[in-house]
Amino acid sequence: MMDSSNACFDWASHFYDYTRAIPDELMNQTIVALRERIEICPGDKLLDIGIGTGRLAIPISEKLNVDLIGIDISEKMLQKCRKKVNPLKNVCLIVADGLALPFTNNQFNLVFTSHVLHLLSDPFQIIRNITHLLTKNGYYANLDAYVNYHKTIPFKIYYNKLSESGYRHIVRGNLIRQEITIFLSKRGWFYHKLKINGQKEMILNDIVKFIRDRVFSHQRAITEDFHQQSLKFLYQELETRSIDLSEKVIVPATSHITLFQRHVKTSN
Ligand SMILES: C[S@@+](CC[C@H](N)C(=O)[O-])C[C@H]1O[C@@H](n2cnc3c(N)ncnc32)[C@H](O)[C@@H]1O
């Protein structure tokens, strides 16, 4: 569970898109995968809970040709999102809490959550709400699309040093995906899981700057002392290993789609 100051992403709005951008090819494959599996009509409604800067929802809603309603508790993230909206599209962005959604039941054909459930005190409350908000044949998709910086040498060195102080880096995404799948399948929902792999070319020094600037929310839970000690160790280690920070590295990127539907149409 995060405290509310971390959950509201005002603190990240100015660097969020730069640090979280996934490669275009992975984005395109994600959209194609959704389009192949979702029966949706132009003008249908997509709700994204915790839309942030619209990193995923804006391109996806445009390609699926659906109306987009995005909510977020961060006004600053929504400001970034507004700048990306095509004025010819139906998009409505609202500051609201996913745990107290201002909508009536049965009105969305598609609901998205992406990298938001782990920030909530009770993720299942949102899942329960979603089941009411969806139309009879509506879909719920949890999307996790990220570049796996944690697999790079600088992050490994940094976390190894932190682990000496008792810190353990826990990847919550996998757990949450499993938990919501169990929760909804027990209630009779059908699901389809899909993993798409990609990669992103990065300059090593940019990854080190991400660590230095604590751009990931879990890093904010690390005390300043431990962060500085681990950062110092990281710089020393990079020098000892003669690692050239101007070097380009290929970082794995992944898109996980978990698509849920209450009713699956049978062929006859
Ligand atoms: C990690 S960002 C993900 C943004 C976007 N979904 C994406 O994948 O790029 C999490 C977003 O959820 C928002 N958020 C956190 N708690 C929320 C809540 N209770 N209701 C609505 N939005 C919330 C944050 O402000 C932030 O913009």
Coordinates of C-alpha atoms and ligand atoms in Angstrom, one line a residue:
M1 CA 0.0 0.0 0.0
M2 CA 1.3 3.4 -0.9
D3 CA 0.7 6.6 1.0
S4 CA -1.5 9.1 -0.7
S5 CA 1.4 11.5 -1.6
N6 CA 3.0 8.8 -3.7
A7 CA -0.2 7.6 -5.2
C8 CA -1.1 11.0 -6.7
F9 CA 1.5 11.4 -9.4
D10 CA 1.8 15.2 -9.4
W11 CA 5.4 14.6 -8.4
A12 CA 6.1 12.7 -11.6
S13 CA 4.2 14.7 -14.2
H14 CA 7.1 16.6 -15.6
F15 CA 9.2 13.5 -16.4
Y16 CA 6.6 10.7 -16.6
D17 CA 6.4 10.4 -20.4
Y18 CA 10.1 10.6 -20.8
T19 CA 10.9 7.9 -18.3
R20 CA 7.9 5.6 -19.1
A21 CA 7.7 5.7 -22.9
I22 CA 7.5 2.3 -24.4
P23 CA 8.9 1.7 -27.9
D24 CA 6.5 2.5 -30.8
E25 CA 6.6 -1.1 -32.1
L26 CA 5.5 -2.5 -28.7
M27 CA 2.7 0.1 -28.6
N28 CA 1.5 -0.9 -32.1
Q29 CA 1.6 -4.6 -31.2
T30 CA -0.4 -3.9 -28.1
I31 CA -3.0 -2.0 -30.0
V32 CA -3.3 -4.8 -32.7
A33 CA -3.6 -7.4 -30.0
L34 CA -6.4 -5.5 -28.3
R35 CA -8.2 -4.8 -31.6
E36 CA -8.1 -8.5 -32.6
R37 CA -9.6 -9.6 -29.3
I38 CA -12.2 -6.9 -28.6
E39 CA -15.5 -6.4 -30.4
I40 CA -16.0 -2.7 -30.2
C41 CA -17.8 -0.1 -32.4
P42 CA -16.9 3.5 -33.2
G43 CA -18.4 5.7 -30.6
D44 CA -18.3 3.0 -27.9
K45 CA -17.0 4.3 -24.5
L46 CA -13.6 3.6 -23.0
L47 CA -13.0 4.5 -19.3
D48 CA -9.4 4.6 -18.1
I49 CA -9.0 4.8 -14.3
G50 CA -5.7 6.5 -13.4
I51 CA -5.2 7.6 -17.0
G52 CA -2.1 9.7 -16.1
T53 CA -0.7 11.5 -19.1
G54 CA -2.7 9.3 -21.5
R55 CA 0.5 7.4 -22.4
L56 CA -1.5 4.3 -23.4
A57 CA -5.1 5.4 -23.5
I58 CA -4.8 8.2 -26.0
P59 CA -3.1 6.2 -28.8
I60 CA -5.3 3.1 -28.0
S61 CA -8.6 5.0 -28.0
E62 CA -7.7 6.8 -31.3
K63 CA -6.8 3.5 -33.0
L64 CA -9.9 1.7 -31.7
N65 CA -12.0 4.8 -32.6
V66 CA -13.8 5.0 -29.3
D67 CA -14.8 7.9 -27.0
L68 CA -12.4 8.2 -24.1
I69 CA -13.2 9.1 -20.5
G70 CA -10.1 9.4 -18.3
I71 CA -10.0 10.0 -14.6
D72 CA -7.1 10.6 -12.3
I73 CA -6.5 12.1 -8.9
S74 CA -3.5 14.1 -10.3
E75 CA -4.5 17.4 -12.0
K76 CA -0.9 17.8 -13.2
M77 CA -0.9 14.4 -15.0
L78 CA -4.2 15.3 -16.6
Q79 CA -2.7 18.6 -17.8
K80 CA -0.1 16.6 -19.7
C81 CA -2.8 14.3 -21.0
R82 CA -5.0 17.3 -22.2
K83 CA -2.1 18.5 -24.4
K84 CA -2.2 15.2 -26.4
V85 CA -6.0 15.2 -27.1
N86 CA -7.0 15.4 -30.7
P87 CA -9.7 18.1 -30.7
L88 CA -11.7 16.0 -33.3
K89 CA -12.0 13.1 -30.8
N90 CA -14.5 12.8 -28.0
V91 CA -12.3 12.9 -24.9
C92 CA -13.4 13.8 -21.4
L93 CA -10.8 14.1 -18.6
I94 CA -11.9 14.4 -15.0
V95 CA -10.1 14.8 -11.7
A96 CA -11.7 11.9 -9.6
D97 CA -10.8 9.1 -7.3
G98 CA -11.1 5.6 -8.8
L99 CA -12.3 4.4 -5.4
A100 CA -15.3 6.8 -5.6
L101 CA -16.2 6.9 -9.3
P102 CA -18.7 9.5 -10.3
F103 CA -20.5 7.3 -12.9
T104 CA -23.7 5.3 -13.2
N105 CA -23.7 1.6 -13.9
N106 CA -23.7 -0.2 -17.3
Q107 CA -22.3 2.6 -19.4
F108 CA -18.8 1.7 -20.5
N109 CA -17.9 -0.9 -23.2
L110 CA -14.3 -1.0 -22.1
V111 CA -12.5 -0.2 -18.9
F112 CA -8.7 0.1 -18.6
T113 CA -6.4 0.1 -15.6
S114 CA -2.7 0.4 -16.2
H115 CA 0.0 0.7 -13.5
V116 CA -2.5 2.0 -11.0
L117 CA -3.9 -1.0 -9.0
H118 CA -0.7 -1.3 -6.9
L119 CA -1.1 2.3 -5.7
L120 CA -4.5 1.7 -4.2
S121 CA -5.3 0.8 -0.6
D122 CA -8.0 -1.6 -1.9
P123 CA -7.5 -2.6 -5.6
F124 CA -10.5 -4.9 -5.4
Q125 CA -12.9 -2.1 -4.6
I126 CA -12.0 -0.7 -8.1
I127 CA -12.4 -4.1 -9.7
R128 CA -15.9 -4.5 -8.1
N129 CA -16.8 -1.0 -9.3
I130 CA -15.7 -1.8 -12.8
T131 CA -17.9 -4.9 -12.9
H132 CA -20.9 -2.6 -12.4
L133 CA -19.8 0.1 -14.8
L134 CA -19.4 -2.2 -17.7
T135 CA -22.1 -2.9 -20.2
K136 CA -23.3 -6.6 -20.4
N137 CA -20.8 -7.6 -23.1
G138 CA -18.2 -5.1 -21.9
Y139 CA -14.5 -5.7 -21.4
Y140 CA -12.1 -4.9 -18.6
A141 CA -8.4 -4.8 -19.5
N142 CA -5.5 -4.4 -17.1
L143 CA -2.4 -3.3 -19.1
D144 CA 1.1 -3.3 -17.9
A145 CA 3.5 -1.8 -20.4
Y146 CA 7.0 -0.9 -19.3
V147 CA 10.7 -0.8 -20.1
N148 CA 12.4 -3.2 -17.7
Y149 CA 15.2 -0.8 -16.4
H150 CA 15.5 -3.0 -13.3
K151 CA 17.2 -5.7 -15.5
T152 CA 20.1 -3.2 -16.4
I153 CA 23.5 -3.2 -14.7
P154 CA 23.1 0.1 -12.9
F155 CA 19.8 -0.8 -11.3
K156 CA 21.2 -4.3 -10.3
I157 CA 24.2 -2.6 -8.6
Y158 CA 22.0 -0.1 -6.9
Y159 CA 19.5 -2.6 -5.6
N160 CA 22.3 -5.0 -4.5
K161 CA 23.8 -2.2 -2.3
L162 CA 20.3 -1.3 -0.9
S163 CA 19.7 -4.9 0.0
E164 CA 22.5 -4.7 2.5
S165 CA 20.3 -2.3 4.4
G166 CA 17.4 -4.7 4.3
Y167 CA 15.6 -3.3 1.3
R168 CA 14.0 -5.7 -1.1
H169 CA 12.7 -4.7 -4.4
I170 CA 9.3 -6.3 -4.9
V171 CA 7.7 -6.3 -8.4
R172 CA 4.0 -5.8 -7.6
G173 CA 2.7 -6.0 -11.2
N174 CA 2.9 -9.8 -11.4
L175 CA 1.2 -10.2 -8.0
I176 CA -1.6 -7.8 -8.9
R177 CA -2.2 -9.5 -12.2
Q178 CA -2.5 -12.9 -10.5
E179 CA -4.8 -11.6 -7.7
I180 CA -7.3 -9.9 -10.1
T181 CA -7.4 -12.9 -12.3
I182 CA -8.2 -15.1 -9.3
F183 CA -10.7 -12.6 -8.0
L184 CA -12.6 -12.2 -11.3
S185 CA -12.4 -15.8 -12.5
K186 CA -13.9 -17.0 -9.2
R187 CA -16.8 -14.7 -10.0
G188 CA -17.3 -16.3 -13.4
W189 CA -15.4 -13.9 -15.6
F190 CA -13.4 -15.2 -18.6
Y191 CA -9.9 -14.0 -19.2
H192 CA -7.2 -14.0 -21.7
K193 CA -3.6 -13.3 -20.9
L194 CA -1.1 -12.0 -23.4
K195 CA 2.6 -11.0 -23.1
I196 CA 4.3 -9.1 -25.9
N197 CA 8.0 -8.6 -25.8
G198 CA 9.9 -5.6 -27.2
Q199 CA 13.1 -3.7 -26.6
K200 CA 14.3 -0.2 -26.3
E201 CA 17.7 1.3 -27.0
M202 CA 18.9 3.6 -24.2
I203 CA 22.1 5.5 -23.2
L204 CA 23.4 4.0 -20.0
N205 CA 23.9 7.4 -18.5
D206 CA 20.1 8.1 -18.8
I207 CA 19.4 5.0 -16.8
V208 CA 21.8 6.1 -14.1
K209 CA 20.0 9.5 -14.0
F210 CA 16.7 7.8 -13.5
I211 CA 18.2 6.1 -10.4
R212 CA 19.7 9.4 -9.2
D213 CA 16.5 11.3 -9.7
R214 CA 14.2 8.6 -8.1
V215 CA 11.8 8.6 -11.0
F216 CA 10.0 5.4 -9.9
S217 CA 7.5 5.5 -7.1
H218 CA 8.9 2.6 -5.1
Q219 CA 12.3 4.5 -4.9
R220 CA 10.6 7.3 -3.0
A221 CA 10.1 4.9 -0.1
I222 CA 13.9 4.6 0.3
T223 CA 15.4 6.9 2.8
E224 CA 17.6 9.7 1.5
D225 CA 20.6 8.3 3.4
F226 CA 20.3 4.8 1.9
H227 CA 19.6 6.3 -1.5
Q228 CA 22.8 8.5 -1.4
Q229 CA 24.9 5.6 -0.1
S230 CA 23.7 3.3 -2.8
L231 CA 24.1 5.9 -5.5
K232 CA 27.7 6.6 -4.3
F233 CA 28.4 2.9 -4.4
L234 CA 26.9 2.7 -7.9
Y235 CA 29.2 5.5 -9.3
Q236 CA 32.3 3.9 -7.7
E237 CA 31.3 0.5 -9.1
L238 CA 30.7 1.8 -12.6
E239 CA 34.2 3.4 -12.5
T240 CA 35.9 0.3 -11.1
R241 CA 34.3 -1.8 -13.9
S242 CA 35.3 0.8 -16.5
I243 CA 31.7 1.0 -17.7
D244 CA 31.3 3.7 -20.4
L245 CA 28.2 5.7 -19.5
S246 CA 27.8 7.0 -23.1
E247 CA 27.4 3.4 -24.3
K248 CA 24.0 2.3 -25.8
V249 CA 22.3 -0.6 -24.2
I250 CA 19.3 -2.7 -25.3
V251 CA 16.7 -2.8 -22.5
P252 CA 13.8 -5.4 -22.6
A253 CA 10.3 -4.0 -22.7
T254 CA 7.1 -5.8 -22.1
S255 CA 3.4 -5.3 -22.5
H256 CA 1.1 -7.6 -20.4
I257 CA -2.5 -7.6 -21.4
T258 CA -5.1 -9.3 -19.1
L259 CA -8.4 -9.0 -20.8
F260 CA -11.6 -10.0 -18.9
Q261 CA -15.2 -10.4 -20.1
R262 CA -18.2 -11.6 -18.2
H263 CA -20.0 -13.2 -21.2
V264 CA -18.2 -14.8 -24.0
K265 CA -20.3 -15.1 -27.1
T266 CA -20.6 -18.7 -28.4
S267 CA -20.8 -19.3 -32.2
N268 CA -24.5 -20.5 -32.2
Ligands
LIG1 C1 1.9 4.9 -12.6 S1 0.7 6.1 -13.1 C2 0.0 5.3 -14.5 C3 -0.6 6.2 -15.5 C4 -1.2 5.5 -16.8 N1 -2.2 4.6 -16.5 C5 0.0 4.8 -17.5 O1 0.0 3.6 -17.5 O2 0.8 5.5 -18.1 C6 -0.5 5.9 -11.9 C7 -1.6 7.0 -12.1 O3 -2.7 6.7 -11.2 C8 -3.2 7.8 -10.6 N2 -3.9 7.4 -9.4 C9 -3.4 6.9 -8.2 N3 -4.3 6.6 -7.3 C10 -5.5 6.9 -8.0 C11 -6.9 6.8 -7.6 N4 -7.2 6.4 -6.4 N5 -7.8 7.2 -8.5 C12 -7.5 7.7 -9.7 N6 -6.2 7.8 -10.1 C13 -5.2 7.4 -9.3 C14 -1.9 8.6 -10.3 O4 -2.1 10.0 -10.1 C15 -1.1 8.4 -11.7 O5 -1.4 9.3 -12.6

